[in-house]
Tab-separated table of C-alpha atoms and ligand atoms in Angstrom:
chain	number	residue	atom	x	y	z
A	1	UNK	CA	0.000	0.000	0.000
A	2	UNK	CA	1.625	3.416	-0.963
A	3	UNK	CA	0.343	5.447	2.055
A	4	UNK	CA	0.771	8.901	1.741
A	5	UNK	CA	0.038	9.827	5.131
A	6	UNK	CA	-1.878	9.649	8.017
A	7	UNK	CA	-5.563	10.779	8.876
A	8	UNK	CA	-5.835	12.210	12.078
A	9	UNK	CA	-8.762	12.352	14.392
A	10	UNK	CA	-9.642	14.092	17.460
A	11	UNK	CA	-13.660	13.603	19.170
A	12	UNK	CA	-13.040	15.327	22.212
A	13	UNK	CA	-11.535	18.699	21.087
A	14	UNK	CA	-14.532	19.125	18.563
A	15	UNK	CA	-16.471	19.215	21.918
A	16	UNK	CA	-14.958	22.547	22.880
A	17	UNK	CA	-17.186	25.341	20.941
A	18	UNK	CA	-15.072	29.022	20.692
A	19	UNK	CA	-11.973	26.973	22.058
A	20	UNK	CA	-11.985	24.410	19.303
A	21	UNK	CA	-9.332	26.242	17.712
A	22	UNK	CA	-6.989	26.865	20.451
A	23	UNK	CA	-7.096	22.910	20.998
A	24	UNK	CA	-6.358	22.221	17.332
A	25	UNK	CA	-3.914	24.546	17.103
A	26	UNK	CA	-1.983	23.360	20.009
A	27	UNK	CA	-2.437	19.709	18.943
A	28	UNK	CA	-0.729	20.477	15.866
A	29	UNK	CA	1.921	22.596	17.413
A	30	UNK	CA	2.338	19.030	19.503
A	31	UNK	CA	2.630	16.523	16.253
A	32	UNK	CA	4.744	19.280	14.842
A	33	UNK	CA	7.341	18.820	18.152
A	34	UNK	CA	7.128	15.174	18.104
A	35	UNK	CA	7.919	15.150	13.947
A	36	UNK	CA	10.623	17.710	14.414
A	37	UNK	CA	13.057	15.325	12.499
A	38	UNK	CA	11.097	13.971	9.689
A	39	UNK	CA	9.911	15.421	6.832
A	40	UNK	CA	6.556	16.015	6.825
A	41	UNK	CA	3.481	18.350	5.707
A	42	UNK	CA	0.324	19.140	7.922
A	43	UNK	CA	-2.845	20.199	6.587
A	44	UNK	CA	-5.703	21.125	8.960
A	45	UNK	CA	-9.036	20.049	7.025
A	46	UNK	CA	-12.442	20.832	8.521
A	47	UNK	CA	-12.477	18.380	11.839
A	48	UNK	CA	-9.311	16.306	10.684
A	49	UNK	CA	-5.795	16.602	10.499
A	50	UNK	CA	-3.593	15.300	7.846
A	51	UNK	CA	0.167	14.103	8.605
A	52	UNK	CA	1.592	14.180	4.819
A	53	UNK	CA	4.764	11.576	4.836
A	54	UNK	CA	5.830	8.259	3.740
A	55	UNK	CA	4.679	4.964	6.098
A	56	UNK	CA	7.018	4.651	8.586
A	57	UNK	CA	6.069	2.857	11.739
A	58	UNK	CA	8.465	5.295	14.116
A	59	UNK	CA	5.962	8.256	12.918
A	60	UNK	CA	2.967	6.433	13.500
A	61	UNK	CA	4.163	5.153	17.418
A	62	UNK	CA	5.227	8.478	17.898
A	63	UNK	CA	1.637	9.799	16.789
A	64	UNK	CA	-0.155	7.235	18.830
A	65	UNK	CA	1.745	8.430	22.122
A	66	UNK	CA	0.199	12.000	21.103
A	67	UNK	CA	-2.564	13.297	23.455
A	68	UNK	CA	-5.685	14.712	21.715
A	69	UNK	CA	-5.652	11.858	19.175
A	70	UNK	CA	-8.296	9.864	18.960
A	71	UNK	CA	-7.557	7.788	15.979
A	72	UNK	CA	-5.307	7.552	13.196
A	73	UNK	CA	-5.364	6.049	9.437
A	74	UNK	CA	-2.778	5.126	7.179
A	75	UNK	CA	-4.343	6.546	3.676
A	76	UNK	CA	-3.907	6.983	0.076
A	77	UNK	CA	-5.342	9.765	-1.697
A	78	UNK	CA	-6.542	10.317	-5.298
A	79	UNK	CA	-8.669	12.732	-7.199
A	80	UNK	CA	-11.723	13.416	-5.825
A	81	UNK	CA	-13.815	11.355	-9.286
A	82	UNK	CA	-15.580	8.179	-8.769
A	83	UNK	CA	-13.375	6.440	-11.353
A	84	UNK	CA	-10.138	7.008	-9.611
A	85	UNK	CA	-11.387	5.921	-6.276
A	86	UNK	CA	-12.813	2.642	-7.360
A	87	UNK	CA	-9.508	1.520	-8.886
A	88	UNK	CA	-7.793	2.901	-5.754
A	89	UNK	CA	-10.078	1.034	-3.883
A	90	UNK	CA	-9.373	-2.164	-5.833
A	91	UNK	CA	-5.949	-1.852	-5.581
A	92	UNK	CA	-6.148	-1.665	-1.943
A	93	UNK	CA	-8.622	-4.227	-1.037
A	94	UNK	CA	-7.321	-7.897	-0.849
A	95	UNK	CA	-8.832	-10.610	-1.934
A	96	UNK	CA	-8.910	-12.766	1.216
A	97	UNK	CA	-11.894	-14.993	3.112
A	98	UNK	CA	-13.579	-12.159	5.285
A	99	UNK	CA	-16.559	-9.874	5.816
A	100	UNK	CA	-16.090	-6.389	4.296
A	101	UNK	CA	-17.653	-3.319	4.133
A	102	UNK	CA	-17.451	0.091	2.599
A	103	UNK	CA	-18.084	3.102	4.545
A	104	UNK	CA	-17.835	6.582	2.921
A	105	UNK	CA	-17.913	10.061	4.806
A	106	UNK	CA	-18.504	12.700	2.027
A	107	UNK	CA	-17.246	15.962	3.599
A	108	UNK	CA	-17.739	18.213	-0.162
A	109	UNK	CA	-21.469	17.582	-0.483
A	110	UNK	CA	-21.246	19.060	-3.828
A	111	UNK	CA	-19.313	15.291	-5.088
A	112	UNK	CA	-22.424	14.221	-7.499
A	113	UNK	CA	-23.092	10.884	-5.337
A	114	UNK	CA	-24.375	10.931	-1.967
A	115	UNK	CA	-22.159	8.489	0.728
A	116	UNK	CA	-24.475	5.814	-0.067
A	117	UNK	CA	-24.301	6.085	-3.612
A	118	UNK	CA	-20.438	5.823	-3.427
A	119	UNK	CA	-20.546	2.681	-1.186
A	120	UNK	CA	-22.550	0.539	-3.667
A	121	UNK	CA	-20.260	2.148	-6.685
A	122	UNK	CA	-17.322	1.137	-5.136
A	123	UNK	CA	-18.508	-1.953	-3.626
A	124	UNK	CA	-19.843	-3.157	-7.482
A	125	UNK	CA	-16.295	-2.417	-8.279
A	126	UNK	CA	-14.321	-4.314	-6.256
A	127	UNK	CA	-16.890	-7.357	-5.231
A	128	UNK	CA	-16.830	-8.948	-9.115
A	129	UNK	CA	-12.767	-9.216	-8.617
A	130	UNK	CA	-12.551	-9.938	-4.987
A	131	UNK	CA	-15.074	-13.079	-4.965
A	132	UNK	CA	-13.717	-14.121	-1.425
A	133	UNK	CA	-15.185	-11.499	0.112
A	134	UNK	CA	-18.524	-11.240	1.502
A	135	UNK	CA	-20.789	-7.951	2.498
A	136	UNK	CA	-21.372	-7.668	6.287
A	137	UNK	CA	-22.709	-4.352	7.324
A	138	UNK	CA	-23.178	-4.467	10.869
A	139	UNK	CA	-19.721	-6.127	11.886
A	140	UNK	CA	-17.546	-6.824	9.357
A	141	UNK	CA	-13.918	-7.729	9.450
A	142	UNK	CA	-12.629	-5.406	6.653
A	143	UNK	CA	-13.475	-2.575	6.275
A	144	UNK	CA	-12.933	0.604	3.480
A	145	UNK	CA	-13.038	3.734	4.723
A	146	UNK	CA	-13.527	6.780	2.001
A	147	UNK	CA	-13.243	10.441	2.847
A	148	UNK	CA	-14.572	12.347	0.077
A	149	UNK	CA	-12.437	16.250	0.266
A	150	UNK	CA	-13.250	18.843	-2.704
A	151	UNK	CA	-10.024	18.172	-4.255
A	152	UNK	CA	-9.242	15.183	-3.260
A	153	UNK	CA	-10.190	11.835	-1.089
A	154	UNK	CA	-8.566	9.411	1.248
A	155	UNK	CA	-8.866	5.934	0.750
A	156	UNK	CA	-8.189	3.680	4.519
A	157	UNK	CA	-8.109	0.275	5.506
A	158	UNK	CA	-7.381	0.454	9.121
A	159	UNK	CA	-8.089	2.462	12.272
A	160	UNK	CA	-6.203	2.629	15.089
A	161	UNK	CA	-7.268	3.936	18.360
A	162	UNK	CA	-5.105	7.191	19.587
A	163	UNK	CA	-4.725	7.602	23.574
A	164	UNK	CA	-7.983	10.655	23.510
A	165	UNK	CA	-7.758	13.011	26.028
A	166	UNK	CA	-6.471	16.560	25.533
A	167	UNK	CA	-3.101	17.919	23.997
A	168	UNK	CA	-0.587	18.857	26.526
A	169	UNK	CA	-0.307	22.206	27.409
A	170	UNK	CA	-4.038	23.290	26.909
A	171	UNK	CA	-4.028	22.965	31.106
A	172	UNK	CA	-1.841	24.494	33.248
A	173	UNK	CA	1.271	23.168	34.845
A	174	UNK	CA	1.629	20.562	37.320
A	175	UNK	CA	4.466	19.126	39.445
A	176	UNK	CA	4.471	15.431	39.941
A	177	UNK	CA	5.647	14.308	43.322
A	178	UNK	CA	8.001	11.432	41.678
A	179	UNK	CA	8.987	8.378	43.327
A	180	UNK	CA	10.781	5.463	42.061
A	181	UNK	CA	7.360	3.433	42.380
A	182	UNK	CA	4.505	2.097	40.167
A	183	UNK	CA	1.653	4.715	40.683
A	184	UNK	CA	3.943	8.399	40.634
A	185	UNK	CA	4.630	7.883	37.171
A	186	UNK	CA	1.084	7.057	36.153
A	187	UNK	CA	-0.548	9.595	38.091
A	188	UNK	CA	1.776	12.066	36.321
A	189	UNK	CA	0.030	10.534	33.141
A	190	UNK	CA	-2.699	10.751	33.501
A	191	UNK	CA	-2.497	15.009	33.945
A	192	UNK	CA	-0.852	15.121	30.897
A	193	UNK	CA	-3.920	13.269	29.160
A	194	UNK	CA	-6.025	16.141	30.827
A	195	UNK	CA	-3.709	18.471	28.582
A	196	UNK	CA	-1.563	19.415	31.664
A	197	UNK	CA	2.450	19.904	31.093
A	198	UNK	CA	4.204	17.863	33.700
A	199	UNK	CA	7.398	18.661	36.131
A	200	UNK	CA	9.067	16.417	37.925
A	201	UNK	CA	10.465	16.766	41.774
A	202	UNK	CA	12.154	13.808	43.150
A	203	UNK	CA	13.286	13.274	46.756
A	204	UNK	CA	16.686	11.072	47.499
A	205	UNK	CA	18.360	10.101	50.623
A	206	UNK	CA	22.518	10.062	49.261
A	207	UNK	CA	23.825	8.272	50.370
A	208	UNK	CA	21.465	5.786	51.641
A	209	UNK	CA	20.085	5.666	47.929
A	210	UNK	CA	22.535	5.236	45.724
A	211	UNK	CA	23.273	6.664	41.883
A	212	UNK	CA	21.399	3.465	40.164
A	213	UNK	CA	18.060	4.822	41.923
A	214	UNK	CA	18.542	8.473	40.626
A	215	UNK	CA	18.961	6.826	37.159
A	216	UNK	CA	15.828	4.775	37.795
A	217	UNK	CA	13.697	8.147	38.392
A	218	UNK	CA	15.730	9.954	34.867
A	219	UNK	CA	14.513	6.563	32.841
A	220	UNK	CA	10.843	7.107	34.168
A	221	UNK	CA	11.310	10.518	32.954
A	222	UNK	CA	12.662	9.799	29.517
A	223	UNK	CA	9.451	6.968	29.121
A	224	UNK	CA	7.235	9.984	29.966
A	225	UNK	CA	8.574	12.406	27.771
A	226	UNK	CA	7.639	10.326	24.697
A	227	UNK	CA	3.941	11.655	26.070
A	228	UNK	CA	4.695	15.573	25.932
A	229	UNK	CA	7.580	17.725	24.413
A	230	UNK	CA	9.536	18.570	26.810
A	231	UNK	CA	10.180	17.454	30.814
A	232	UNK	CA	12.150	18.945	33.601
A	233	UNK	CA	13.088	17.240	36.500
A	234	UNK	CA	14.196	18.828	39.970
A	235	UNK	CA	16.210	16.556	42.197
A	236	UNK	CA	15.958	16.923	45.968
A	237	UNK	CA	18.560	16.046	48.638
A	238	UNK	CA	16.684	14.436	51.020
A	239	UNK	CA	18.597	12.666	53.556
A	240	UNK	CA	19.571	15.205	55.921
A	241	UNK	CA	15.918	16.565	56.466
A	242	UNK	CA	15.137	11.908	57.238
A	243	UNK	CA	18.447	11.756	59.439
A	244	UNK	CA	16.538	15.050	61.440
A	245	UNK	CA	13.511	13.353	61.666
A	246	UNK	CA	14.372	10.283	62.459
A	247	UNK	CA	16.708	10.963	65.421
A	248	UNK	CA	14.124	13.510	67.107
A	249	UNK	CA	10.925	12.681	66.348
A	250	UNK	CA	7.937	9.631	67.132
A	251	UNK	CA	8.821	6.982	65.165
A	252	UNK	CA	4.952	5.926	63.944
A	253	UNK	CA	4.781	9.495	62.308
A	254	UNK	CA	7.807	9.318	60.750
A	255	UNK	CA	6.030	8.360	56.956
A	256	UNK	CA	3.517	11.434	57.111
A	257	UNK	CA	6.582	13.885	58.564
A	258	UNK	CA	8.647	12.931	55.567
A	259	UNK	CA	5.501	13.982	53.179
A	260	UNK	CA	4.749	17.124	54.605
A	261	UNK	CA	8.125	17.557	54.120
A	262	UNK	CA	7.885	16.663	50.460
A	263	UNK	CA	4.968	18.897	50.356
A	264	UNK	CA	6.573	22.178	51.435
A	265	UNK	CA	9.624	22.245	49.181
A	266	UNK	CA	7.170	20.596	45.915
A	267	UNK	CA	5.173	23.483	46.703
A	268	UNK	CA	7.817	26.388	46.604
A	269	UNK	CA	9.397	24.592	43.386
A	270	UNK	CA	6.103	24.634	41.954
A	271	UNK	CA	5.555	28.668	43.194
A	272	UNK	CA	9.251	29.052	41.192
A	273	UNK	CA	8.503	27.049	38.332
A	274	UNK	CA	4.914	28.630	37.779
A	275	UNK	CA	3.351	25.321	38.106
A	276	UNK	CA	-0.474	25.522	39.600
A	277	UNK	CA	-1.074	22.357	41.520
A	278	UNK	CA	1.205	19.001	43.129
A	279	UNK	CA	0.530	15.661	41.901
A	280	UNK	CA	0.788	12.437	43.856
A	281	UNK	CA	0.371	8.568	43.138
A	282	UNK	CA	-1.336	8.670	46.364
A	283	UNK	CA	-4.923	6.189	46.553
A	284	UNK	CA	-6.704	5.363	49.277
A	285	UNK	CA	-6.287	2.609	51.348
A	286	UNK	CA	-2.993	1.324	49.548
A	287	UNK	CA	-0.717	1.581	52.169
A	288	UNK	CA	-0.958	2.537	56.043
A	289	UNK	CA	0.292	5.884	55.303
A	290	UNK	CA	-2.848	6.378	52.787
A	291	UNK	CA	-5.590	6.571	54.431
A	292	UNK	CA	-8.151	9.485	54.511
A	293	UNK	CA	-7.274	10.621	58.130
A	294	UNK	CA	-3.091	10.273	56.844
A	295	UNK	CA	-3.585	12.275	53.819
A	296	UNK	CA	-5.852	14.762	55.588
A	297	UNK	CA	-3.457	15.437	57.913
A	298	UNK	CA	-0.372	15.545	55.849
A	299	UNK	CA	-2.067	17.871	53.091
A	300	UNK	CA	-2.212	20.714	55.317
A	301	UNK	CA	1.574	20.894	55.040
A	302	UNK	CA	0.408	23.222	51.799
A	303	UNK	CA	-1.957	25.902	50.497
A	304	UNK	CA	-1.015	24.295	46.686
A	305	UNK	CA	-4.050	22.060	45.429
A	306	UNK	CA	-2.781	18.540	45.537
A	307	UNK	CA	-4.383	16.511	42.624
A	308	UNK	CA	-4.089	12.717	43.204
A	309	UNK	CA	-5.809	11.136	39.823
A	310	UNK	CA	-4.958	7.719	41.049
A	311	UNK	CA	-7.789	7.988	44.016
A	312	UNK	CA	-10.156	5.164	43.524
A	313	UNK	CA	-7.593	3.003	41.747
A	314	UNK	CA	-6.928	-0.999	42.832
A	315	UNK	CA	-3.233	-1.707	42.558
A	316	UNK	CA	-3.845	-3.716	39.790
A	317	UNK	CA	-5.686	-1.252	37.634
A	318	UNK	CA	-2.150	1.328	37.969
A	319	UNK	CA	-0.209	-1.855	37.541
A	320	UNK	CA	-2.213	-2.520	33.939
A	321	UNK	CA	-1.587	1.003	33.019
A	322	UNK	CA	1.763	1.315	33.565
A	323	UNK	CA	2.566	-1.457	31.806
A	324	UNK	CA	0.527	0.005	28.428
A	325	UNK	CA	2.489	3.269	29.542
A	326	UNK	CA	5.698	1.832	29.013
A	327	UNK	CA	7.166	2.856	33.229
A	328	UNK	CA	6.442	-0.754	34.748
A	329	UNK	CA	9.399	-2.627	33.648
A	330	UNK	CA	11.269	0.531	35.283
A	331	UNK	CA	9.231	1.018	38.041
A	332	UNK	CA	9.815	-2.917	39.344
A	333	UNK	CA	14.061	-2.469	39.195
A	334	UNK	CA	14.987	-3.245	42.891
A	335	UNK	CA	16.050	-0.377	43.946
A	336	UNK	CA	15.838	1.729	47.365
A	337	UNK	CA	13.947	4.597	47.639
A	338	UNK	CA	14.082	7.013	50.107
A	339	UNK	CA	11.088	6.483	52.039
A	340	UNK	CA	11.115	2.233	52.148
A	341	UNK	CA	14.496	3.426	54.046
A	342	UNK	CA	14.055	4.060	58.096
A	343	UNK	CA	10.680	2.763	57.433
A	344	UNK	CA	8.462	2.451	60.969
A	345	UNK	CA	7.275	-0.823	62.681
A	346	UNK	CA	4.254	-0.114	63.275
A	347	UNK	CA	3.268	3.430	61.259
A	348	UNK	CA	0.181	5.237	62.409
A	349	UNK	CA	-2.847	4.788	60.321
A	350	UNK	CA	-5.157	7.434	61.745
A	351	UNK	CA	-2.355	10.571	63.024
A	352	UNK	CA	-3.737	13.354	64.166
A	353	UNK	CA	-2.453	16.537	62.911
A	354	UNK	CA	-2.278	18.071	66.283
A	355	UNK	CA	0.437	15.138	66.691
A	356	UNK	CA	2.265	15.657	63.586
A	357	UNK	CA	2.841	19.696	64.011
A	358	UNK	CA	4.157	19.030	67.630
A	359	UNK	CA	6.356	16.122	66.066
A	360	UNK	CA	7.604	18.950	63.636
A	361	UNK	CA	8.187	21.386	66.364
A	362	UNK	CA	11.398	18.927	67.392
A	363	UNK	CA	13.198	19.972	64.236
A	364	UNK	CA	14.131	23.122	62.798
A	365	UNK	CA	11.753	22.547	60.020
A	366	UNK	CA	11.793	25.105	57.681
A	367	UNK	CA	15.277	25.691	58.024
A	368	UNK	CA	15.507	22.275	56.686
A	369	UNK	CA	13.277	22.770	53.936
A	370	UNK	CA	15.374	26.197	53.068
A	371	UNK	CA	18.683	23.937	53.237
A	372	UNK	CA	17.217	21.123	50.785
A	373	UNK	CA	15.868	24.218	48.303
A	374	UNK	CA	19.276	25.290	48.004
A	375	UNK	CA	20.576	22.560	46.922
A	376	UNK	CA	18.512	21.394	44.083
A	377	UNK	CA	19.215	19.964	40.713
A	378	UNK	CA	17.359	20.635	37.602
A	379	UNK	CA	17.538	18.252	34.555
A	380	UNK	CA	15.895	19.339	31.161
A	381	UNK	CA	15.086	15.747	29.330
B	401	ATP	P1	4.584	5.209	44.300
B	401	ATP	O1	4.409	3.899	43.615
B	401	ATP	O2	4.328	6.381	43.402
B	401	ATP	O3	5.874	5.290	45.086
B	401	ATP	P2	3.229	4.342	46.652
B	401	ATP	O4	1.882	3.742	46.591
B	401	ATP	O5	4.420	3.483	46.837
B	401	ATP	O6	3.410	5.278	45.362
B	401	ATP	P3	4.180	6.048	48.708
B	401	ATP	O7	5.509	5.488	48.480
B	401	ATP	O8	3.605	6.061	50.078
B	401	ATP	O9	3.092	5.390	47.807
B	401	ATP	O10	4.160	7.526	48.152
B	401	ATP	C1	2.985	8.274	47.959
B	401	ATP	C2	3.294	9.365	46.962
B	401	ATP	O11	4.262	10.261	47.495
B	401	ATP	C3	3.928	8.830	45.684
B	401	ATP	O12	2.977	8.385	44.756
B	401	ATP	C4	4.686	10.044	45.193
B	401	ATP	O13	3.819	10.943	44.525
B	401	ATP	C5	5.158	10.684	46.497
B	401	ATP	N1	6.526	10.208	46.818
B	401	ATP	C6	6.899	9.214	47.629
B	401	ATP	N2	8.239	9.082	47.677
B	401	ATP	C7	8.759	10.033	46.881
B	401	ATP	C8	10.077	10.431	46.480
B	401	ATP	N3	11.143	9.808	46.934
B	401	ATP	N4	10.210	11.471	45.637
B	401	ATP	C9	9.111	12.119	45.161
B	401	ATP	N5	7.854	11.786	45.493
B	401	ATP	C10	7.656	10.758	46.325
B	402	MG	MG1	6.484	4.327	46.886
């Protein structure tokens, strides 16, 4: 098949009335990122957009990986005349035991023949020389798709379903909370499928974690990045501000302490970076340090709005996503992180936040916090 391109489609941005364009715009600025280094064209056509290039599968992963993109065709396109899309379609249609079925969209409704029209045309065409095939409406195996354009119409044979959602950097900026676990990496996912541009802030205990965990949290960042342009990634010092914590305060609150912790220097990253709200793996129930009275308590370490899109998610439901997401296989590498270090015995499950602020009043807190800002690393991936 001598594709010629790939039709692009995107439901959920035609939703947006007087914004519609804004979406599109920025979904093409997106394709246009991800294709920096091949040579291609892009037409916008009413409701579709058309990647002109030669069928490569690289361009076609990268396109799938695109939020915004609801589906994609490889296509051939010909004159918009009922004689050149029959033998188009005849070249393109094999002749193999299955149910078939063409389906025509006629976008220029001044083309002579209504959809239907071009259906049986096409279909009287290719049937005669194709006798394995046989006409299933409803559900059939094969099917040809026709676009009908005023100058000229694509031909498709397969549809394949894009990721949806909304292009990145239609919402504001968040900061992901990263750890070297399954669920941080998904949660920070699943924002940029709500069009949200992701940074990264990463706590690590050197040397109690050592330089092969660091590189576990840049690979999770390099599997993201396929997902948006462009990802930063702030590195935190953490182990003095555990060491602190650890030596002076309650041992069962030691979890929540190292999360507020987490929460105050996110937050004045975020403040810095001009990112809007934090972003956690966090879901209920998942571990002692989850529950609703935990992350009540620990949440008021902030004024930032903490989104947590992994909520209501079973471990295996993250698990399932992360592996179609491409950060499992990373995610599982055995490697300490900071907080499965100096973990409790027996962690409390309901604290009290009365508890937690006089925990915090045994350390110089925010000096801490001031020390760990200060010494921050920022890698552009
Ligand atoms: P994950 O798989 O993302 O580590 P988890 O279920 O293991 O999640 P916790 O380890 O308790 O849960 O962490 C809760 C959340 O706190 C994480 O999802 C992440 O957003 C944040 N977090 C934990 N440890 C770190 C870290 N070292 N650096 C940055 N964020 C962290
Ligand atoms: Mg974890």
């Amino acid at each position: 098949m001598k594709v010629c391109g790939y039709l692009i489609r995107y439901d959920e941005l035609g939703l947006k009335g007087k914004n519609r364009l804004f979406f599109e715009k920025k979904l093409i600025s997106n394709i246009k990122e991800k294709l920096k280094e091949t040579p291609i064209t892009i037409d916008h056509l009413w409701g579709r957009i058309l990647v002109r290039c030669e069928e490569s599968t690289e361009v076609r992963s990268r396109l799938l990986k695109i939020f915004g993109i609801s589906s994609l065709s490889p296509i051939v396109e010909v004159e918009s005349r009922l004689s050149s899309i029959q033998e188009e379609a005849l070249a393109l249609v094999p002749n193999r035991s299955s149910t078939f079925r063409v389906t025509t969209r006629r976008v220029d409704k001044k083309f002579p023949l209504t959809s239907r029209a071009v259906n049986i045309e096409v279909a009287n065409f290719v049937l005669p020389e194709r006798p394995l095939l046989k006409i299933d409406l409803d559900d059939p195996e094969l099917e040809l798709g026709i676009e009908i354009r005023e100058e000229k119409t694509f031909l498709f044979l397969e549809k394949e379903s894009g990721l949806g959602g909304l292009p990145v950097g239609t919402g504001g900026k968040v900061l992901t909370l990263l750890s070297g676990g399954i669920d941080s990496p998904v949660a920070a996912w699943m924002m940029m499928k709500r069009g949200c541009p992701v940074e990264y802030i990463h706590f690590y205990s050197y040397p109690y974690t050592g330089e092969q965990s660091k590189e576990k949290v840049l690979d999770l960042v390099r599997t993201l990045s396929c997902y948006q342009n462009k990802s930063f990634l702030h590195i935190v010092p953490f182990g003095e501000i555990q060491e602190a914590l650890q030596r002076h305060c309650n041992e069962r609150y030691r979890t929540l302490l190292y999360r507020r912790m987490m929460q105050r220097i996110a937050t004045e990253v975020a403040y810095r970076r001009r990112g809007m709200a934090l972003v956690t793996g966090e879901s209920i129930g998942q571990v002692a340090s989850q529950t609703v009275e935990n992350i009540s308590a620990v949440s008021t370490a902030t004024d930032m709005l903490i989104l947590r899109p992994l909520i209501g998610f079973n471990k295996n439901e993250t698990i399932s996503l992360s592996q179609k997401i491409g950060t499992y296989e990373i995610s599982i590498r055995p490697f300490e992180d900071c907080c499965t270090l100096f973990q409790p015995q027996a962690p409390a499950t309901k604290a009290r936040l009365l508890d937690l602020l006089q925990e915090e009043e045994k350390v110089a807190y925010k000096e801490l916090v001031q020390g760990a800002l200060s010494h921050i690393e920022t890698l552009s991936i």
